Short mmCIF file of C-alpha atoms and ligand atoms in Angstrom, two decimals:
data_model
loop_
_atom_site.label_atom_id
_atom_site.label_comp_id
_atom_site.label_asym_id
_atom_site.label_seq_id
_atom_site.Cartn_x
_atom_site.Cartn_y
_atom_site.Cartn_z
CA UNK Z 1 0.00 0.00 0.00
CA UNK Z 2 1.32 3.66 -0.99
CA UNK Z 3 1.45 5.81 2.00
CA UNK Z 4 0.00 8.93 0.81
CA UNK Z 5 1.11 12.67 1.48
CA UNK Z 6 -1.32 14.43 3.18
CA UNK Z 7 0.14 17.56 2.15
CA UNK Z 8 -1.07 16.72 -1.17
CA UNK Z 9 -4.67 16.94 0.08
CA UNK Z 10 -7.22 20.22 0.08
CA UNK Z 11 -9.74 20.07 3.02
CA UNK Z 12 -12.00 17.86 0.77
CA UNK Z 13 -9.57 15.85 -0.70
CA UNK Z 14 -8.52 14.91 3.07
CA UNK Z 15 -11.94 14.37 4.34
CA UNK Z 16 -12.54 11.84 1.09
CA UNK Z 17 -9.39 9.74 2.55
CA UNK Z 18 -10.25 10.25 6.60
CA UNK Z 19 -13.34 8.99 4.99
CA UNK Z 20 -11.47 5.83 3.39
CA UNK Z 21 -10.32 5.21 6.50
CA UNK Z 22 -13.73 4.74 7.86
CA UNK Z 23 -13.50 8.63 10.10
CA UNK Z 24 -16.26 11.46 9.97
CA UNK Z 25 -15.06 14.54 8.27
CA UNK Z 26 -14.61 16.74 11.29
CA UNK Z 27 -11.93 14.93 12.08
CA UNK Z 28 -10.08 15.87 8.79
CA UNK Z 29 -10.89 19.65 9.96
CA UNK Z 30 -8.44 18.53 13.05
CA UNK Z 31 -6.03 16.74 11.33
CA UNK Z 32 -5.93 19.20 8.58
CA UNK Z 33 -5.44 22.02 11.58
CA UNK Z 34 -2.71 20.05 13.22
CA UNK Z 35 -0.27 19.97 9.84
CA UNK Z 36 -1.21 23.45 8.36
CA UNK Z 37 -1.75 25.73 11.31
CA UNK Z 38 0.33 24.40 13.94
CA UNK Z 39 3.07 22.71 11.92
CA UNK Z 40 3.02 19.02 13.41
CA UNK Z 41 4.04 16.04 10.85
CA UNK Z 42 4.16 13.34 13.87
CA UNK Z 43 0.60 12.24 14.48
CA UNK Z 44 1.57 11.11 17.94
CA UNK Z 45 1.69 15.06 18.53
CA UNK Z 46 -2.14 15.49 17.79
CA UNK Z 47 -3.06 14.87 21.18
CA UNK Z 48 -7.18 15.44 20.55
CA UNK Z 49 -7.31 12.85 17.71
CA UNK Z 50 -8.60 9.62 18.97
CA UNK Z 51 -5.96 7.31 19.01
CA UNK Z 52 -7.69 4.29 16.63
CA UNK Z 53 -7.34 7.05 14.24
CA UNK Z 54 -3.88 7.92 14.83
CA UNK Z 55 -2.51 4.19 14.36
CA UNK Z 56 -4.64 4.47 11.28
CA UNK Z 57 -2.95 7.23 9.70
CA UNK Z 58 0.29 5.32 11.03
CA UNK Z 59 0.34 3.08 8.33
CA UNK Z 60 -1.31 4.70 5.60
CA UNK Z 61 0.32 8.40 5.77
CA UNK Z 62 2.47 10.85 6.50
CA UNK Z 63 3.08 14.18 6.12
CA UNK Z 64 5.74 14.11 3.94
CA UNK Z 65 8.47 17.83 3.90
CA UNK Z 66 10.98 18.48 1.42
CA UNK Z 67 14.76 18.08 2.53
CA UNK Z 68 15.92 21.67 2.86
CA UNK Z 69 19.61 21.60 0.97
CA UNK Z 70 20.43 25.34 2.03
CA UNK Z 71 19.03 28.39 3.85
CA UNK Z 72 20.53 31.60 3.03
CA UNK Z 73 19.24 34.81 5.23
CA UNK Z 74 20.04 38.49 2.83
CA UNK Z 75 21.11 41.13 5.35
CA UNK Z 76 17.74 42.47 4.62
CA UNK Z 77 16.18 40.01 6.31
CA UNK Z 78 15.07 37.84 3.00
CA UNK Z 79 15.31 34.46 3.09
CA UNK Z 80 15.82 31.83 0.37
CA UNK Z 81 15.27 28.20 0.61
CA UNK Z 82 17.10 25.27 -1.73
CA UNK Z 83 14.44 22.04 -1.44
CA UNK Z 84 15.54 19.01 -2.80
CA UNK Z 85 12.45 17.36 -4.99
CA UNK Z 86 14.19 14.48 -5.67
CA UNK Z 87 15.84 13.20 -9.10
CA UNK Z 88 18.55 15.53 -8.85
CA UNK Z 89 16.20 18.92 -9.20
CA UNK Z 90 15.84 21.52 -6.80
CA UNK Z 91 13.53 24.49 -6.27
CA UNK Z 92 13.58 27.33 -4.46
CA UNK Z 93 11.64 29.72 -2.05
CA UNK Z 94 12.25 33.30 -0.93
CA UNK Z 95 10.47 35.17 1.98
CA UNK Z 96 10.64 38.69 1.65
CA UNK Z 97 9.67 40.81 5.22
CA UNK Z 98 8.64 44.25 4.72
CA UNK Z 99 6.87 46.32 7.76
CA UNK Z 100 3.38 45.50 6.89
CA UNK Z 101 3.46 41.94 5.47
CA UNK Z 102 5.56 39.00 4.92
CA UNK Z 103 5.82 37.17 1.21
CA UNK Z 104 6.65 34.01 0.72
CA UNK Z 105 7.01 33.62 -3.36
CA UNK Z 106 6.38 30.00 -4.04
CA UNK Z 107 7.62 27.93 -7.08
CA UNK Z 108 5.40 25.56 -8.99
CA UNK Z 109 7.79 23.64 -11.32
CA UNK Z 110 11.50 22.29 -11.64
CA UNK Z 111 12.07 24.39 -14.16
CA UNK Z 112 10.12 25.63 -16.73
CA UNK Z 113 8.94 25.06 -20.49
CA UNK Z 114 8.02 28.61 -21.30
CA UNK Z 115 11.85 29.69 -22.23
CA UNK Z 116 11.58 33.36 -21.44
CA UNK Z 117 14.71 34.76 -22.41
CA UNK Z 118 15.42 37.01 -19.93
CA UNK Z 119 14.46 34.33 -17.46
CA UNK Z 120 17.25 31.98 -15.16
CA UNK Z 121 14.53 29.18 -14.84
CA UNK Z 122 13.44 29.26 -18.64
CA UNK Z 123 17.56 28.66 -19.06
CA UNK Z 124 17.15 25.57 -17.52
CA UNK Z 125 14.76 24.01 -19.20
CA UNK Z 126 11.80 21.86 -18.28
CA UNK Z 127 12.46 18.92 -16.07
CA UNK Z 128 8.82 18.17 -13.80
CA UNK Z 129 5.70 19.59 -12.10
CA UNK Z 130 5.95 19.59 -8.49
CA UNK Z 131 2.73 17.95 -6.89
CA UNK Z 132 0.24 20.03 -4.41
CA UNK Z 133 2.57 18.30 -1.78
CA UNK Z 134 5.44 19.87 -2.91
CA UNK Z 135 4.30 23.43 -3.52
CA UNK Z 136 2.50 23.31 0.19
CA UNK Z 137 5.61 21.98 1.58
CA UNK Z 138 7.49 25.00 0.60
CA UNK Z 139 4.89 27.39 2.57
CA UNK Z 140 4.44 24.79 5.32
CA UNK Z 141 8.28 24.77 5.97
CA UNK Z 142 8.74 28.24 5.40
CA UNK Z 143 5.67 29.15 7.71
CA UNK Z 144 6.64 27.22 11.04
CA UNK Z 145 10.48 27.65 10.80
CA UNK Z 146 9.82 31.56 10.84
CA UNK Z 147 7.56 31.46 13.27
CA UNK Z 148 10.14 29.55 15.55
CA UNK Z 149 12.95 32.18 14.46
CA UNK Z 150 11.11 34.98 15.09
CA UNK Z 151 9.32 33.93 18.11
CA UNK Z 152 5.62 34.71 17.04
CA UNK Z 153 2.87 33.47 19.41
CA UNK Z 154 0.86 31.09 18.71
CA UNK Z 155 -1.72 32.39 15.75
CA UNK Z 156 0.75 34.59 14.87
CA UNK Z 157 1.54 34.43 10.93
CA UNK Z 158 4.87 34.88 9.51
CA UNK Z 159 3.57 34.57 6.31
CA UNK Z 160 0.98 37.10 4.87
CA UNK Z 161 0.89 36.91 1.22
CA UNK Z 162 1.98 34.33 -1.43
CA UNK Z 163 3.10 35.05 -4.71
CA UNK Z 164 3.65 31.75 -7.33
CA UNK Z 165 6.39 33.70 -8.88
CA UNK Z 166 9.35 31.37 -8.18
CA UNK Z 167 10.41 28.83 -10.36
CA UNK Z 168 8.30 27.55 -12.87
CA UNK Z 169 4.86 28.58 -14.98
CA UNK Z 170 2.09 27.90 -12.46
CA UNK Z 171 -0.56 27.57 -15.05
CA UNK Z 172 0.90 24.68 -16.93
CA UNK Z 173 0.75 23.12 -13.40
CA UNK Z 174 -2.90 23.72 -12.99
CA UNK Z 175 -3.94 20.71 -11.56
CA UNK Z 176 -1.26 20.49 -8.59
CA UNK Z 177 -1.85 24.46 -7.97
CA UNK Z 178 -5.29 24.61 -7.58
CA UNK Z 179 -5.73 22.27 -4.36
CA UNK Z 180 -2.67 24.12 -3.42
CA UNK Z 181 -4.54 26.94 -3.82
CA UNK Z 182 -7.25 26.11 -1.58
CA UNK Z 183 -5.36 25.30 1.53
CA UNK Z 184 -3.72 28.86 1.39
CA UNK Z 185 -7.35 30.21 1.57
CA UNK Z 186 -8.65 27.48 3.66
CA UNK Z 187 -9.66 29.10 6.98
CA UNK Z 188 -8.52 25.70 8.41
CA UNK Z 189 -5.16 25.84 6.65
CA UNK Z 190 -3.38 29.17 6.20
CA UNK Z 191 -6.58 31.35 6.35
CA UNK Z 192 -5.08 34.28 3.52
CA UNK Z 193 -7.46 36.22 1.57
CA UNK Z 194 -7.82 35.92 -2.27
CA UNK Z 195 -6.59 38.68 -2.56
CA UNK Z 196 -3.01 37.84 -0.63
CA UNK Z 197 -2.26 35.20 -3.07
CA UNK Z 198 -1.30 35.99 -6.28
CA UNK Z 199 -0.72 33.66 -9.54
CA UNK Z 200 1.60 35.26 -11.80
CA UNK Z 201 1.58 33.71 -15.43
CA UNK Z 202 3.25 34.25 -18.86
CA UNK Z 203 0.01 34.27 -20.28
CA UNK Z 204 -1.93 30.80 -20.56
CA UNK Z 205 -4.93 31.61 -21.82
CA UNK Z 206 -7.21 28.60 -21.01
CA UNK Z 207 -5.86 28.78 -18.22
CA UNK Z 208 -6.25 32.24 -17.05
CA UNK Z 209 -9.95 31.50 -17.67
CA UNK Z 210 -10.02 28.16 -15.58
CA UNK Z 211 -8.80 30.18 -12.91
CA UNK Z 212 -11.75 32.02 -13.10
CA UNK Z 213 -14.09 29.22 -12.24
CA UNK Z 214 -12.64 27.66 -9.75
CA UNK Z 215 -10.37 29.73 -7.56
CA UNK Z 216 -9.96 33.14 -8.24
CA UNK Z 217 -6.93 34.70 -6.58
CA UNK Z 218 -5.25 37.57 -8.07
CA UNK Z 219 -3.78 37.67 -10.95
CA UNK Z 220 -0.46 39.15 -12.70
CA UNK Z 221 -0.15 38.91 -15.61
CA UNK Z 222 3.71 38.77 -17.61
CA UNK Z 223 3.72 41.23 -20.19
CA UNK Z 224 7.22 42.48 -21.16
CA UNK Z 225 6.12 44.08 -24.50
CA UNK Z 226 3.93 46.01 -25.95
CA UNK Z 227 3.79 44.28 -28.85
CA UNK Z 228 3.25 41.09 -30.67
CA UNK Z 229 6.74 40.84 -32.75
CA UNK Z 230 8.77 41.91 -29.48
CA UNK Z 231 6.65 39.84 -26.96
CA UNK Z 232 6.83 36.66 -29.21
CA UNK Z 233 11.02 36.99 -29.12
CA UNK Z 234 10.72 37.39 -25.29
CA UNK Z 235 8.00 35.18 -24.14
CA UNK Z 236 7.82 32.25 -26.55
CA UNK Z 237 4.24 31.37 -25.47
CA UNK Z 238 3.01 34.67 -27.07
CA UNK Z 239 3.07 32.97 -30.45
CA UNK Z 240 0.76 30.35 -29.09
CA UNK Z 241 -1.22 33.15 -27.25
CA UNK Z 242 -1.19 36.71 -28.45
CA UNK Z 243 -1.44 39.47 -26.61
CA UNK Z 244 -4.95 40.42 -28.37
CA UNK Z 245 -6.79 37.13 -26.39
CA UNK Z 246 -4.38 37.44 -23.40
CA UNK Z 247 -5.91 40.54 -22.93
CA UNK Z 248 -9.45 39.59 -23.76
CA UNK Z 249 -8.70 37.21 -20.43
CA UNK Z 250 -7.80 39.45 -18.48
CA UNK Z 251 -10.95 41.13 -19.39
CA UNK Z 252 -12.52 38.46 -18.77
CA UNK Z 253 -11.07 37.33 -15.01
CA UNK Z 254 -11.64 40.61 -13.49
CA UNK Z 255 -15.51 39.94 -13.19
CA UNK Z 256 -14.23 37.22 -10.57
CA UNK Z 257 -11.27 38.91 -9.47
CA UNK Z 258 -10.48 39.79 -5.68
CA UNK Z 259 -8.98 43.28 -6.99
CA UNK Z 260 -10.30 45.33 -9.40
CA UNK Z 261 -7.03 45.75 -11.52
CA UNK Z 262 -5.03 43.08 -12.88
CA UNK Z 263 -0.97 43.39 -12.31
CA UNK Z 264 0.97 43.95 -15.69
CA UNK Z 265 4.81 42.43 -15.08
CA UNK Z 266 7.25 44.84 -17.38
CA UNK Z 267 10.90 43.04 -16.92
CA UNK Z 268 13.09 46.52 -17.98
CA UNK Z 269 15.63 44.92 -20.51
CA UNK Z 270 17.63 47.59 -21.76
CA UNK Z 271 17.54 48.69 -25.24
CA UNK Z 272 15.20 45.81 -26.12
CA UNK Z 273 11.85 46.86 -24.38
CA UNK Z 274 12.45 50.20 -22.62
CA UNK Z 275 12.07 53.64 -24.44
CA UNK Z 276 9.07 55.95 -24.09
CA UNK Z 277 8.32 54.65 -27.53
CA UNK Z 278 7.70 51.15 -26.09
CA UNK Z 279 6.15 53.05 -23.31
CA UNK Z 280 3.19 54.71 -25.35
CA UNK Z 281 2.63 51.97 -27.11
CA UNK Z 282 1.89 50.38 -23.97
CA UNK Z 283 -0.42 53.06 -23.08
CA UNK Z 284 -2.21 52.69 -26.27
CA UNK Z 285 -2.44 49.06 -25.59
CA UNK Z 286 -4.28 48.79 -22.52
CA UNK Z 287 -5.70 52.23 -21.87
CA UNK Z 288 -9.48 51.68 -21.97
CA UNK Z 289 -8.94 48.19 -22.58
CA UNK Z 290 -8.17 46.75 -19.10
CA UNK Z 291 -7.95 48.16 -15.69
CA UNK Z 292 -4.75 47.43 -14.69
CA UNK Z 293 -1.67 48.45 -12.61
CA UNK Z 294 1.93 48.44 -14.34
CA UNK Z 295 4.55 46.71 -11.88
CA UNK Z 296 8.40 47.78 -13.59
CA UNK Z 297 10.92 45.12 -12.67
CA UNK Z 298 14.38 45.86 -12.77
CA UNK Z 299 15.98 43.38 -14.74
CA UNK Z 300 18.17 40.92 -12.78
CA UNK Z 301 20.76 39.53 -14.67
CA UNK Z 302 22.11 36.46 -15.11
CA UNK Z 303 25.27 35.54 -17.26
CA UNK Z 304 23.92 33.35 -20.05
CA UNK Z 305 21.21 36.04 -21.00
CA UNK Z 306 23.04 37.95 -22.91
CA UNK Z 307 20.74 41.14 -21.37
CA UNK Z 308 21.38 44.49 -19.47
CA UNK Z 309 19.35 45.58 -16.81
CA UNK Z 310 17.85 49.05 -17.94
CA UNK Z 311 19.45 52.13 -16.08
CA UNK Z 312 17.07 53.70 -13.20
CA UNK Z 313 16.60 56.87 -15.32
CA UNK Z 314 15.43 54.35 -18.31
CA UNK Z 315 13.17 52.97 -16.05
CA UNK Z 316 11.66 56.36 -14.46
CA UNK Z 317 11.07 57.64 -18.01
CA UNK Z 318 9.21 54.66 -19.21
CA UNK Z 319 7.27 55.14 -15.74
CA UNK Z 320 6.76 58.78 -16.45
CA UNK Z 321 5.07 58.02 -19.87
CA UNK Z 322 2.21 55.64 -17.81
CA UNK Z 323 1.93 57.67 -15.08
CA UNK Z 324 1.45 60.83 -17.40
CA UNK Z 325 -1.67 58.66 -19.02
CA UNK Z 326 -3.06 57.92 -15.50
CA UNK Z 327 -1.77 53.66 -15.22
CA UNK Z 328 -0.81 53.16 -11.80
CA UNK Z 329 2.62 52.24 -12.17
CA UNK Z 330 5.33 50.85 -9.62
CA UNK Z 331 8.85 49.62 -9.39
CA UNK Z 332 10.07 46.77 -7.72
CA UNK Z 333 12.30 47.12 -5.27
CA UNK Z 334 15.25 44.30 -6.25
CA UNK Z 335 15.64 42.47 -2.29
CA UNK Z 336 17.85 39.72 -1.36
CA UNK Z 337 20.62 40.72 -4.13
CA UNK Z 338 23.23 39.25 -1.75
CA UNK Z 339 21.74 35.74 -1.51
CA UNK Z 340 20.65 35.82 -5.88
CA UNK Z 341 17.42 35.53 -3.88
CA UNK Z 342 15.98 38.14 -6.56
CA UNK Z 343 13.15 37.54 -9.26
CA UNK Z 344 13.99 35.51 -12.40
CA UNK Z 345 17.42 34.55 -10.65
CA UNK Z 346 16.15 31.40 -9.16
CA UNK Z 347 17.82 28.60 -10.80
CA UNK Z 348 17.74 25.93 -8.70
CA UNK Z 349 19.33 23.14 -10.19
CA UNK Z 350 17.48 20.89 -12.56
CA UNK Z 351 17.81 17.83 -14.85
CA UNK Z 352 16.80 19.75 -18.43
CA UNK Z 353 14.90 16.83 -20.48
CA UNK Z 354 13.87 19.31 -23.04
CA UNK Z 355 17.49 20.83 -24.35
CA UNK Z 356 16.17 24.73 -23.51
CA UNK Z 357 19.93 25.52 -23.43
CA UNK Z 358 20.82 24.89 -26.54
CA UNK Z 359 17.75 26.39 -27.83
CA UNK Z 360 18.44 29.39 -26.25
CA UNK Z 361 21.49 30.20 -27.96
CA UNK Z 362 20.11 32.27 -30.63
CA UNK Z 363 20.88 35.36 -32.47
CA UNK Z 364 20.83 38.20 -29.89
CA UNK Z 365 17.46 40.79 -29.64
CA UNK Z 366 17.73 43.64 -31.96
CA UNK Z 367 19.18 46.24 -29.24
CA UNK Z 368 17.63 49.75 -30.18
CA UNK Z 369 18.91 53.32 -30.14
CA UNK Z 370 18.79 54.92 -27.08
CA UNK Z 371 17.22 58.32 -26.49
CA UNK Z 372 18.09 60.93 -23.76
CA UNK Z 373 16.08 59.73 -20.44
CA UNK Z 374 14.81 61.90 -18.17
CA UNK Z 375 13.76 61.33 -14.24
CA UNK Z 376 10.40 61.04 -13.51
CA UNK Z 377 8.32 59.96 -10.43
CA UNK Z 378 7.03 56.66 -9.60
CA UNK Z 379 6.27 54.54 -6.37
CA UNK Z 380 8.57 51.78 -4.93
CA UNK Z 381 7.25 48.74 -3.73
CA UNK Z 382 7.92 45.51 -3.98
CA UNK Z 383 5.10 42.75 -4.16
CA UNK Z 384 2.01 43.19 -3.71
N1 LIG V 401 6.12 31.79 -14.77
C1 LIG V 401 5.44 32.85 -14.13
C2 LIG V 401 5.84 33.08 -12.69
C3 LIG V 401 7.29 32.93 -12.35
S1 LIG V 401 8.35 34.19 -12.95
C4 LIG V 401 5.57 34.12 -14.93
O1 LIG V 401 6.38 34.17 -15.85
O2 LIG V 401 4.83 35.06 -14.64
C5 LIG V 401 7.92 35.58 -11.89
C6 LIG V 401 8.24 36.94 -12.50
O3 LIG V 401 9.66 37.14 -12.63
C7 LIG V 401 7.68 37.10 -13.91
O4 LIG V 401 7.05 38.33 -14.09
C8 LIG V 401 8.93 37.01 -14.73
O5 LIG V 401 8.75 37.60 -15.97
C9 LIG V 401 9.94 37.73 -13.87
N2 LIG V 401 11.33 37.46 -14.24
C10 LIG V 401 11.83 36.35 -14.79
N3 LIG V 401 13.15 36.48 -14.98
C11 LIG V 401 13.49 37.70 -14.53
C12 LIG V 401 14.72 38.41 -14.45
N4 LIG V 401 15.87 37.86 -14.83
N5 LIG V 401 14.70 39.64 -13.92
C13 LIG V 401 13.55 40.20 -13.48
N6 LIG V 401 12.36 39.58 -13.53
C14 LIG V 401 12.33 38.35 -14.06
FE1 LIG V 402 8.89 30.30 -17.04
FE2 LIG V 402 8.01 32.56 -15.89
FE3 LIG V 402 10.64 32.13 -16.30
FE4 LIG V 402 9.04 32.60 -18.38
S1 LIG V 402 9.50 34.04 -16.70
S2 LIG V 402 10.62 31.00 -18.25
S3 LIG V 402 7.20 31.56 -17.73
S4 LIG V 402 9.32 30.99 -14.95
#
């Protein structure tokens, strides 16, 4: 008999195997309780479950972590996590403190088929989806260990939001991320509002409207370009999806949406994807089109890419030039630089079964001429 993970289990899923086991499902509300809000894996620990029902789970499951293979702490207080998923892949976690919240940005893949090539993961390639078990491990470990290092009280959360922005295109793992999902919102499990847990995808449409139905958290969305030609060079699903019915999704997902915006991702690549130029066409694009908020990320660089992160007064022009047409527009703060604990640097290390590194030695983007930039203002912030 397979011993399964109950990590791998939503509320429902785990009262359909207490259920199996021949146990009501209130007792799955405890059991669930146990592992998600007060971190126990031993069922010896769960003192108020009867104990037929914890030599029961004995032999039939467990609740299964993943091995941690490093723990890095950024002198600003980030965090990043190296979990071994077996098979000679890794993934990785950040947790990024700021005064109001705490993120934890979660990865959904080992590696990732998309290719994006401004991207560390896409690099890598495509090796596996993780399993529910393995994306809730990530928060679960991340979760209890801070609350032990920073000494919260019991109730106390560490963890405020979650952003599925680490490794990996959540959407092509839509049937491990939804469940996954669920326990996040779960008032049982980690209790955060749909709005506190963000999927961020390059743009899979079917996907995007799945979402819709069944758990709608918010949603950012990976643009890069502001048009078809550029965005198909950069994001490789664009020629599969272009931005014409990407947007018509995101149309679409904001009558179930927990904001009222949906969150544009602009990676700043210089000379590639940054003057004003790009910047009103942009505008064009979406103005009237979509309510949406414009989140500028500094390009982090990695060597393979071949790409140059835009310089801050690139970046405050092209900011200007949304802000000037009334798009709420931010910049991402880069955090954890010393630990390479920053967006698109995750790498992780992962068996590539689909070659992306040789395809991604191509002929380099056509660079463009550079115009004077000029300052202009803009918020900082850093997730949302
Ligand atoms: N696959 C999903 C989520 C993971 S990537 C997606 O693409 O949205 C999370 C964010 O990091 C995306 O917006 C992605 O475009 C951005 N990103 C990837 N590589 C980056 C890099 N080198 N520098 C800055 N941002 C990067
Ligand atoms: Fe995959 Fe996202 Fe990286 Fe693109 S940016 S390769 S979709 S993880």
């Amino acid at each position: 008999m397979t011993v399964a993970n109950l990590l791998d289990f939503d509320l429902d899923g785990l009262a359909a195997f207490c259920e199996r086991l021949g146990e009501k499902r209130f007792r799955a509300v405890q059991l669930f309780r146990w592992i998600h809000q007060k971190g126990a894996s031993d069922f010896e620990q769960m003192s108020d479950l009867a104990k037929s029902l914890r030599s029961k789970l004995a032999g039939a499951a467990e609740v299964r972590p993943l091995a941690v293979i490093s723990e890095h702490v950024s002198a600003d207080g980030t965090v990043k996590w190296l979990f071994d998923v077996g098979g000679g892949n890794a993934v990785e976690t950040v947790f990024i403190p700021e005064d109001d919240r705490g993120t934890l940005c979660v990865s959904s893949q080992a590696g990732c088929a998309v290719g994006c090539r401004f991207c560390s993961t896409g690099h890598q390639g495509f090796s596996r989806n993780l399993a529910t078990g393995e994306i809730l491990a990530q928060l679960w470990h991340a979760e209890h260990a801070l609350r032990a290092r920073l000494g919260l009280k019991p109730g106390d959360r560490a963890i405020t939001n979650v952003v599925m922005m680490g490794m990996g295109e959540p959407l092509q793992n839509y049937a491990a991320l939804v469940p996954a999902l669920r326990v996040m919102l779960d008032d049982h499990g980690y209790g955060l509002s749909r709005r506190r847990v963000t999927v961020s995808t390059s743009g899979v449409v079917p996907m995007i409207d799945r979402l819709r139905e069944d758990c709608a958290v918010a949603l950012a969305v990976s643009l890069h370009a502001p048009n078809d030609p550029l965005r198909d060079e950069l994001v490789p699903l664009n020629r599969k999806y272009p931005i014409d019915e990407l947007l018509d999704a995101c149309v679409r997902y904001l009558d179930a949406a927990p904001r009222d915006f949906i969150t544009f991702e602009y990676c700043m690549l210089d000379g590639v994807n940054d003057t004003p130029e790009h910047a009103r066409e942009l505008v064009k694009l979406v103005s009237g089109r979509v309510s949406c908020k414009l989140n500028l990320i500094p390009f982090n660089p990695f060597p393979q890419s071949g790409l140059k992160r835009s310089s801050n007064a690139r970046v405050q022009a092209f900011a200007q030039v949304l802000i000037e047409a009334g798009i709420v527009t931010t910049v991402r703060k880069t955090r954890g630089d010393d630990i390479d604990a920053a967006c698109g640097q995750l790498a992780g290390e992962v068996q590539d079964r689909t070659n992306a590194r040789n395809r991604m030695t191509r002929a380099p983007i056509k660079v463009v001429k550079k115009p004077q930039a000029e300052a202009g203002k803009q918020r900082q912030e850093t997730r949302t």
